[in-house]
């Protein structure tokens, strides 16, 4: 009789029984989560095909197993092995264990040049300054476009001494302007780099009724994943807030009340800030009516009101998107750095992507809007995934199931919102 891990992988690797392996793996994850690391190591050894099930196993790995699985996948990839599963492990490592890949910068650059693996931008932040300078010199001397991967790496490292060389190479030989390239690096382009997002996200911990509504229409296997996944259940509480319900302020486009996205401590958005902040939005107009970005000014108490430039004397009549369910929510810091950066596509609706701070999980291209008052790019402060329940027993979908992004200009006390979807 085979052991549970062998049974899972035998079922997974045989096309006719692959669907059976998902339930088997979830049972193992609930009963013996430490065994998931061995599942992945054996899957790599037997060259199992890549699959959503093994991607799920990576997501659910206990913290102590992440480095060993990533190191084994990286070793095999550097030794010349290829395959969908190996690519998934290397991509996963770039998000959740970048230190494993940073032991060999030349090999990492070679992987980036292949375009078969989509590496997290954060993996380049630790590029040694001396090496970044050497790479910048190579870019300065290059006379063709064969150094695009190196230029992207130096740009994403976001180091003041070498950023200009990478930006110049990409602008001269790429197809995006300087601001667009800088936004992928999460910085405001200019003589002095300015970070446009923080490093420590706070994940939403939704209220009991909210979470029950979020799961209502999900298949049983996804409910089991959410119960096990740390981004839905782990972390330490830092702030308490409220979500849902109408505000006294009205939309400048349709004149309906704004909906409360989040009311919490201002320090959650801007470390060191005092008082409270309320982020509000017209769910009916944002993303469906011009202009695409909705801006609001906030008073001394943190309450929003429509920016005067976006007020219409004659209101439009958009489709009713429903009202957000009212609930108390928590904002929690995860116990490890694994979830500092999350990818919308890699998550595949397993991870909780609703969070305050950290790096955005872009659905499409990176874009930080300019403040409508001062013209400076606005730092990112919050994203909300399409998992928000409404009072009519539905869920708020940003377009076809995308993501809402919120930005904050502390100087002007202006918030800005837009969403992306596929």
Short mmCIF file of C-alpha atoms in Angstrom, two decimals:
data_model
loop_
_atom_site.label_atom_id
_atom_site.label_comp_id
_atom_site.label_asym_id
_atom_site.label_seq_id
_atom_site.Cartn_x
_atom_site.Cartn_y
_atom_site.Cartn_z
CA UNK A 1 0.00 0.00 0.00
CA UNK A 2 1.47 3.36 -1.03
CA UNK A 3 2.05 6.18 1.41
CA UNK A 4 -0.26 9.26 1.20
CA UNK A 5 2.24 11.40 -0.71
CA UNK A 6 2.89 8.75 -3.33
CA UNK A 7 -0.86 8.16 -3.66
CA UNK A 8 -1.49 11.86 -4.21
CA UNK A 9 1.20 12.19 -6.86
CA UNK A 10 0.23 8.95 -8.59
CA UNK A 11 -3.32 10.28 -8.89
CA UNK A 12 -2.08 13.70 -9.96
CA UNK A 13 0.31 12.43 -12.62
CA UNK A 14 -2.28 10.15 -14.24
CA UNK A 15 -4.60 12.26 -16.46
CA UNK A 16 -7.70 10.18 -15.69
CA UNK A 17 -7.39 10.60 -11.92
CA UNK A 18 -5.87 14.07 -11.67
CA UNK A 19 -9.08 15.62 -10.31
CA UNK A 20 -9.07 13.11 -7.44
CA UNK A 21 -5.70 14.38 -6.21
CA UNK A 22 -7.07 17.80 -5.21
CA UNK A 23 -9.25 16.46 -2.41
CA UNK A 24 -6.50 14.14 -1.27
CA UNK A 25 -4.04 17.03 -1.07
CA UNK A 26 -6.46 19.27 0.83
CA UNK A 27 -7.03 16.50 3.38
CA UNK A 28 -3.27 16.16 3.83
CA UNK A 29 -2.88 19.94 4.15
CA UNK A 30 -5.49 20.02 6.93
CA UNK A 31 -4.16 17.01 8.84
CA UNK A 32 -0.40 17.15 8.21
CA UNK A 33 0.57 20.50 6.65
CA UNK A 34 4.30 19.79 7.15
CA UNK A 35 3.98 17.01 4.59
CA UNK A 36 3.28 19.51 1.81
CA UNK A 37 6.98 20.27 1.51
CA UNK A 38 7.69 16.61 0.83
CA UNK A 39 4.87 16.53 -1.72
CA UNK A 40 6.57 19.31 -3.67
CA UNK A 41 10.06 17.83 -3.37
CA UNK A 42 8.83 14.47 -4.65
CA UNK A 43 6.85 16.15 -7.44
CA UNK A 44 10.04 17.87 -8.58
CA UNK A 45 12.01 14.62 -8.40
CA UNK A 46 9.50 12.68 -10.49
CA UNK A 47 9.00 15.55 -12.97
CA UNK A 48 5.28 15.84 -12.30
CA UNK A 49 3.37 18.09 -14.71
CA UNK A 50 2.52 21.56 -13.54
CA UNK A 51 -1.03 22.09 -12.35
CA UNK A 52 -3.31 24.32 -10.30
CA UNK A 53 -3.21 21.65 -7.58
CA UNK A 54 0.56 21.87 -7.17
CA UNK A 55 0.37 25.67 -7.31
CA UNK A 56 -2.10 25.39 -4.44
CA UNK A 57 0.33 23.15 -2.56
CA UNK A 58 2.99 25.85 -2.94
CA UNK A 59 0.61 28.47 -1.55
CA UNK A 60 -0.21 26.30 1.47
CA UNK A 61 3.39 25.34 2.30
CA UNK A 62 4.22 25.92 5.96
CA UNK A 63 6.79 28.68 6.38
CA UNK A 64 9.56 26.28 7.36
CA UNK A 65 9.24 24.33 4.09
CA UNK A 66 9.31 27.27 1.66
CA UNK A 67 13.09 27.77 1.44
CA UNK A 68 13.93 24.08 0.89
CA UNK A 69 11.35 23.63 -1.87
CA UNK A 70 12.43 26.85 -3.58
CA UNK A 71 16.12 25.96 -3.29
CA UNK A 72 15.55 22.54 -4.88
CA UNK A 73 13.53 24.02 -7.72
CA UNK A 74 16.14 26.71 -8.30
CA UNK A 75 18.95 24.15 -8.29
CA UNK A 76 17.20 22.06 -10.92
CA UNK A 77 16.41 25.10 -13.05
CA UNK A 78 20.03 26.30 -12.99
CA UNK A 79 21.15 22.79 -13.91
CA UNK A 80 19.16 23.01 -17.10
CA UNK A 81 15.91 21.25 -16.24
CA UNK A 82 12.77 22.88 -17.59
CA UNK A 83 9.05 22.34 -17.29
CA UNK A 84 5.84 24.01 -16.19
CA UNK A 85 6.21 22.89 -12.57
CA UNK A 86 9.79 24.17 -12.31
CA UNK A 87 8.75 27.51 -13.79
CA UNK A 88 5.96 27.75 -11.19
CA UNK A 89 8.39 27.05 -8.35
CA UNK A 90 10.87 29.68 -9.56
CA UNK A 91 8.09 32.26 -9.95
CA UNK A 92 6.79 31.34 -6.50
CA UNK A 93 10.29 31.75 -5.05
CA UNK A 94 10.63 35.24 -6.51
CA UNK A 95 7.57 36.28 -4.47
CA UNK A 96 7.90 34.25 -1.29
CA UNK A 97 11.60 33.40 -0.95
CA UNK A 98 13.57 35.89 -3.11
CA UNK A 99 16.68 35.34 -0.98
CA UNK A 100 17.01 31.84 -2.49
CA UNK A 101 17.30 33.25 -6.02
CA UNK A 102 19.56 36.11 -5.01
CA UNK A 103 22.48 33.77 -4.37
CA UNK A 104 23.27 33.70 -8.11
CA UNK A 105 22.57 37.00 -9.87
CA UNK A 106 23.99 35.92 -13.22
CA UNK A 107 21.71 32.89 -13.33
CA UNK A 108 18.76 35.00 -12.25
CA UNK A 109 19.43 37.47 -15.07
CA UNK A 110 19.58 34.58 -17.54
CA UNK A 111 16.16 33.40 -16.34
CA UNK A 112 14.76 36.92 -16.72
CA UNK A 113 16.02 37.01 -20.30
CA UNK A 114 14.17 33.81 -21.19
CA UNK A 115 10.71 35.34 -20.69
CA UNK A 116 9.36 31.91 -19.70
CA UNK A 117 9.26 32.87 -16.03
CA UNK A 118 7.58 36.00 -14.67
CA UNK A 119 9.71 37.13 -11.73
CA UNK A 120 8.44 39.42 -8.98
CA UNK A 121 9.87 42.91 -9.19
CA UNK A 122 11.00 42.71 -5.55
CA UNK A 123 13.60 40.08 -6.39
CA UNK A 124 15.87 42.81 -7.83
CA UNK A 125 15.68 45.16 -4.82
CA UNK A 126 18.66 43.43 -3.19
CA UNK A 127 20.90 43.74 -6.26
CA UNK A 128 24.34 44.68 -4.82
CA UNK A 129 25.15 48.32 -5.68
CA UNK A 130 28.56 47.40 -7.12
CA UNK A 131 26.97 44.84 -9.42
CA UNK A 132 24.25 47.29 -10.37
CA UNK A 133 26.98 49.78 -11.32
CA UNK A 134 28.72 47.15 -13.48
CA UNK A 135 25.44 46.33 -15.22
CA UNK A 136 24.69 50.02 -15.74
CA UNK A 137 28.09 50.41 -17.45
CA UNK A 138 27.23 47.52 -19.77
CA UNK A 139 23.98 49.30 -20.65
CA UNK A 140 25.85 52.54 -21.34
CA UNK A 141 28.19 50.77 -23.77
CA UNK A 142 25.52 48.63 -25.49
CA UNK A 143 24.65 49.54 -29.07
CA UNK A 144 21.67 47.21 -29.57
CA UNK A 145 18.58 45.98 -27.72
CA UNK A 146 19.96 42.67 -26.47
CA UNK A 147 20.34 43.95 -22.90
CA UNK A 148 16.65 44.52 -22.22
CA UNK A 149 16.53 41.99 -19.36
CA UNK A 150 19.56 43.58 -17.69
CA UNK A 151 18.03 47.04 -18.06
CA UNK A 152 14.74 45.92 -16.53
CA UNK A 153 16.62 44.34 -13.62
CA UNK A 154 18.62 47.50 -12.89
CA UNK A 155 15.48 49.61 -13.19
CA UNK A 156 13.52 47.41 -10.79
CA UNK A 157 16.41 47.57 -8.32
CA UNK A 158 15.41 51.25 -7.98
CA UNK A 159 18.83 52.47 -6.88
CA UNK A 160 19.42 56.21 -7.40
CA UNK A 161 22.97 55.76 -8.76
CA UNK A 162 21.96 53.40 -11.59
CA UNK A 163 18.28 54.09 -12.24
CA UNK A 164 18.92 56.74 -14.90
CA UNK A 165 21.12 54.41 -16.99
CA UNK A 166 18.46 51.68 -17.01
CA UNK A 167 15.66 54.15 -17.69
CA UNK A 168 17.57 55.68 -20.61
CA UNK A 169 18.28 52.30 -22.18
CA UNK A 170 14.65 51.18 -21.91
CA UNK A 171 13.27 54.45 -23.26
CA UNK A 172 15.68 54.42 -26.20
CA UNK A 173 15.13 50.76 -27.10
CA UNK A 174 11.82 49.87 -25.51
CA UNK A 175 8.25 50.88 -26.25
CA UNK A 176 7.24 52.60 -23.02
CA UNK A 177 7.99 56.10 -21.78
CA UNK A 178 10.11 56.87 -18.74
CA UNK A 179 7.18 57.25 -16.35
CA UNK A 180 5.73 53.87 -17.32
CA UNK A 181 9.01 52.06 -16.70
CA UNK A 182 9.45 53.84 -13.38
CA UNK A 183 5.96 52.83 -12.29
CA UNK A 184 6.85 49.16 -12.76
CA UNK A 185 9.66 49.82 -10.29
CA UNK A 186 7.23 51.53 -7.91
CA UNK A 187 9.00 54.89 -7.98
CA UNK A 188 8.25 58.38 -9.24
CA UNK A 189 10.60 59.17 -12.09
CA UNK A 190 12.77 62.27 -11.71
CA UNK A 191 16.12 63.57 -10.43
CA UNK A 192 15.44 61.98 -7.03
CA UNK A 193 13.58 58.69 -6.82
CA UNK A 194 10.50 58.67 -4.62
CA UNK A 195 8.94 55.41 -3.47
CA UNK A 196 5.30 55.04 -4.43
CA UNK A 197 4.42 52.15 -2.16
CA UNK A 198 5.45 50.78 1.21
CA UNK A 199 6.92 47.36 1.96
CA UNK A 200 4.69 46.09 4.78
CA UNK A 201 1.09 45.33 3.76
CA UNK A 202 -1.80 44.86 6.17
CA UNK A 203 -4.29 42.25 4.99
CA UNK A 204 -7.99 42.69 5.53
CA UNK A 205 -9.52 40.33 8.05
CA UNK A 206 -13.16 40.41 7.05
CA UNK A 207 -16.06 40.19 9.50
CA UNK A 208 -17.82 36.89 10.10
CA UNK A 209 -20.94 37.73 8.07
CA UNK A 210 -18.82 39.21 5.29
CA UNK A 211 -16.67 36.11 5.06
CA UNK A 212 -19.70 33.83 5.11
CA UNK A 213 -21.16 35.80 2.20
CA UNK A 214 -17.82 35.72 0.35
CA UNK A 215 -17.81 31.94 0.47
CA UNK A 216 -21.50 31.40 -0.23
CA UNK A 217 -21.19 30.72 -3.95
CA UNK A 218 -17.69 29.26 -3.94
CA UNK A 219 -17.10 25.55 -4.64
CA UNK A 220 -16.32 23.37 -1.63
CA UNK A 221 -12.66 22.92 -2.54
CA UNK A 222 -12.08 26.67 -2.61
CA UNK A 223 -13.73 27.09 0.77
CA UNK A 224 -11.29 24.52 2.11
CA UNK A 225 -8.33 26.42 0.61
CA UNK A 226 -9.49 29.69 2.16
CA UNK A 227 -9.83 28.03 5.57
CA UNK A 228 -6.22 26.86 5.34
CA UNK A 229 -4.62 29.85 3.63
CA UNK A 230 -2.62 32.22 5.88
CA UNK A 231 -3.64 35.38 4.01
CA UNK A 232 -7.25 34.71 4.99
CA UNK A 233 -6.65 33.60 8.56
CA UNK A 234 -3.14 34.40 9.83
CA UNK A 235 -1.36 37.51 11.04
CA UNK A 236 -1.40 39.92 13.96
CA UNK A 237 -4.05 42.63 14.31
CA UNK A 238 -2.73 46.20 13.93
CA UNK A 239 -5.84 48.29 13.25
CA UNK A 240 -9.60 47.91 13.40
CA UNK A 241 -11.86 49.55 10.84
CA UNK A 242 -15.31 49.64 9.33
CA UNK A 243 -16.48 48.95 5.81
CA UNK A 244 -19.78 49.49 4.01
CA UNK A 245 -22.69 51.84 4.41
CA UNK A 246 -23.42 55.26 2.84
CA UNK A 247 -21.54 58.46 3.69
CA UNK A 248 -22.99 61.95 3.89
CA UNK A 249 -20.83 63.04 0.93
CA UNK A 250 -22.27 62.63 -2.55
CA UNK A 251 -20.79 61.55 -5.87
CA UNK A 252 -20.04 64.45 -8.19
CA UNK A 253 -21.21 62.43 -11.17
CA UNK A 254 -24.53 60.83 -10.17
CA UNK A 255 -25.12 62.69 -6.86
CA UNK A 256 -25.72 59.42 -4.98
CA UNK A 257 -24.11 58.92 -1.55
CA UNK A 258 -20.55 57.64 -1.52
CA UNK A 259 -19.99 54.16 -0.12
CA UNK A 260 -17.59 53.61 2.79
CA UNK A 261 -14.66 51.51 1.58
CA UNK A 262 -12.68 51.74 4.80
CA UNK A 263 -12.79 53.85 7.94
CA UNK A 264 -9.77 53.34 10.18
CA UNK A 265 -6.72 54.96 11.78
CA UNK A 266 -4.86 57.35 9.47
CA UNK A 267 -1.62 55.66 10.56
CA UNK A 268 -2.65 52.55 8.60
CA UNK A 269 -2.24 54.56 5.38
CA UNK A 270 0.53 56.90 6.45
CA UNK A 271 2.82 55.76 9.29
CA UNK A 272 2.96 58.38 12.02
CA UNK A 273 -0.27 60.10 10.98
CA UNK A 274 -2.80 60.88 13.68
CA UNK A 275 -6.57 60.78 13.71
CA UNK A 276 -8.83 58.83 11.44
CA UNK A 277 -9.34 58.43 7.71
CA UNK A 278 -12.40 57.43 5.72
CA UNK A 279 -11.98 56.21 2.16
CA UNK A 280 -15.18 56.50 0.17
CA UNK A 281 -16.17 55.88 -3.42
CA UNK A 282 -19.11 55.96 -5.77
CA UNK A 283 -19.35 52.31 -6.78
CA UNK A 284 -21.72 53.16 -9.64
CA UNK A 285 -19.54 55.71 -11.42
CA UNK A 286 -15.95 54.60 -10.71
CA UNK A 287 -14.61 52.85 -13.76
CA UNK A 288 -17.90 53.06 -15.65
CA UNK A 289 -18.20 56.80 -16.17
CA UNK A 290 -15.64 59.43 -17.16
CA UNK A 291 -13.21 60.37 -15.72
CA UNK A 292 -11.64 56.95 -15.05
CA UNK A 293 -9.94 58.07 -11.79
CA UNK A 294 -12.21 59.35 -9.01
CA UNK A 295 -10.63 61.95 -6.74
CA UNK A 296 -11.84 63.10 -3.32
CA UNK A 297 -10.61 65.78 -0.95
CA UNK A 298 -10.55 64.91 2.73
CA UNK A 299 -11.29 67.32 5.56
CA UNK A 300 -9.45 67.57 8.88
CA UNK A 301 -11.50 64.66 10.22
CA UNK A 302 -10.53 62.46 7.28
CA UNK A 303 -13.95 62.49 5.61
CA UNK A 304 -14.04 62.60 1.79
CA UNK A 305 -15.96 64.87 -0.54
CA UNK A 306 -16.11 64.98 -4.32
CA UNK A 307 -13.30 66.95 -5.92
CA UNK A 308 -14.87 70.15 -7.32
CA UNK A 309 -13.41 69.56 -10.79
CA UNK A 310 -15.38 66.30 -11.07
CA UNK A 311 -18.76 67.73 -10.12
CA UNK A 312 -21.54 67.66 -12.72
CA UNK A 313 -24.54 69.98 -12.47
CA UNK A 314 -26.68 67.47 -14.36
CA UNK A 315 -26.21 64.05 -12.77
CA UNK A 316 -25.67 60.94 -14.86
CA UNK A 317 -27.65 57.77 -14.27
CA UNK A 318 -25.24 54.83 -14.03
CA UNK A 319 -26.19 51.22 -13.35
CA UNK A 320 -26.72 50.44 -9.66
CA UNK A 321 -23.79 48.35 -8.39
CA UNK A 322 -25.40 47.68 -5.01
CA UNK A 323 -24.36 48.69 -1.50
CA UNK A 324 -21.42 47.21 0.38
CA UNK A 325 -22.30 45.04 3.37
CA UNK A 326 -21.54 46.87 6.62
CA UNK A 327 -19.01 45.17 8.86
CA UNK A 328 -16.16 45.66 11.27
CA UNK A 329 -12.86 44.61 9.69
CA UNK A 330 -9.34 44.11 10.94
CA UNK A 331 -6.02 44.98 9.33
CA UNK A 332 -3.36 42.40 10.12
CA UNK A 333 0.37 42.05 9.51
CA UNK A 334 1.41 38.60 8.38
CA UNK A 335 3.84 36.70 10.58
CA UNK A 336 6.52 36.41 7.86
CA UNK A 337 7.67 38.40 4.82
CA UNK A 338 6.27 35.77 2.42
CA UNK A 339 3.27 37.86 1.43
CA UNK A 340 4.90 41.28 1.00
CA UNK A 341 4.28 41.12 -2.74
CA UNK A 342 1.43 39.14 -4.31
CA UNK A 343 0.60 38.58 -7.95
CA UNK A 344 -3.00 38.77 -9.15
CA UNK A 345 -2.60 36.01 -11.74
CA UNK A 346 -0.50 33.71 -9.56
CA UNK A 347 -3.07 33.99 -6.77
CA UNK A 348 -5.75 32.41 -8.98
CA UNK A 349 -8.42 33.38 -6.44
CA UNK A 350 -6.72 31.38 -3.67
CA UNK A 351 -5.01 34.24 -1.85
CA UNK A 352 -6.60 37.15 -0.04
CA UNK A 353 -5.42 40.14 -2.09
CA UNK A 354 -7.41 42.82 -0.24
CA UNK A 355 -4.84 44.79 1.73
CA UNK A 356 -3.66 48.19 2.87
CA UNK A 357 -0.13 49.20 1.88
CA UNK A 358 2.65 47.15 0.36
CA UNK A 359 3.05 46.76 -3.39
CA UNK A 360 0.03 46.71 -5.73
CA UNK A 361 -1.02 43.45 -7.40
CA UNK A 362 -1.51 44.86 -10.88
CA UNK A 363 -4.06 43.18 -13.14
CA UNK A 364 -2.77 45.13 -16.13
CA UNK A 365 0.02 47.72 -16.38
CA UNK A 366 1.51 49.52 -13.41
CA UNK A 367 0.14 53.05 -13.10
CA UNK A 368 0.22 55.56 -10.25
CA UNK A 369 -2.10 58.49 -11.08
CA UNK A 370 -1.01 62.08 -10.59
CA UNK A 371 -2.69 64.03 -7.81
CA UNK A 372 -5.39 66.24 -9.29
CA UNK A 373 -4.21 69.16 -7.13
CA UNK A 374 -0.38 69.10 -7.09
CA UNK A 375 0.37 66.90 -10.12
CA UNK A 376 2.71 64.54 -8.22
CA UNK A 377 2.30 60.78 -8.57
CA UNK A 378 0.24 59.49 -5.68
CA UNK A 379 1.52 56.68 -3.45
CA UNK A 380 -0.51 53.46 -3.39
CA UNK A 381 -2.32 52.77 -0.11
CA UNK A 382 -4.99 50.07 -0.64
CA UNK A 383 -6.35 47.44 -3.00
CA UNK A 384 -9.68 45.61 -2.80
CA UNK A 385 -10.25 42.39 -4.68
CA UNK A 386 -13.59 41.33 -6.20
CA UNK A 387 -14.62 39.48 -3.06
CA UNK A 388 -16.65 42.23 -1.37
CA UNK A 389 -20.22 41.17 -0.51
CA UNK A 390 -23.13 43.54 -1.08
CA UNK A 391 -26.41 43.87 0.79
CA UNK A 392 -28.35 42.15 -2.01
CA UNK A 393 -26.50 38.85 -1.44
CA UNK A 394 -24.22 39.54 -4.37
CA UNK A 395 -20.56 40.49 -4.68
CA UNK A 396 -18.99 43.68 -5.96
CA UNK A 397 -17.04 42.95 -9.13
CA UNK A 398 -14.55 45.48 -10.42
CA UNK A 399 -15.35 45.08 -14.10
CA UNK A 400 -15.13 41.38 -14.89
CA UNK A 401 -13.67 40.48 -11.50
CA UNK A 402 -10.62 42.74 -11.20
CA UNK A 403 -9.08 44.92 -8.53
CA UNK A 404 -9.70 48.40 -7.12
CA UNK A 405 -6.61 50.51 -6.36
CA UNK A 406 -6.57 53.46 -3.98
CA UNK A 407 -3.89 56.19 -3.77
CA UNK A 408 -3.23 58.99 -1.30
CA UNK A 409 -1.54 62.38 -1.58
CA UNK A 410 -0.72 63.35 2.01
CA UNK A 411 0.29 66.87 1.01
CA UNK A 412 -3.07 67.68 -0.57
CA UNK A 413 -5.18 65.24 1.47
CA UNK A 414 -6.58 63.80 -1.74
CA UNK A 415 -7.48 60.17 -2.45
CA UNK A 416 -7.78 58.68 -5.92
CA UNK A 417 -9.35 55.40 -7.06
CA UNK A 418 -9.52 53.30 -10.21
CA UNK A 419 -9.86 49.63 -11.07
CA UNK A 420 -8.38 47.20 -13.57
CA UNK A 421 -9.76 43.95 -14.92
CA UNK A 422 -8.94 41.50 -17.71
#
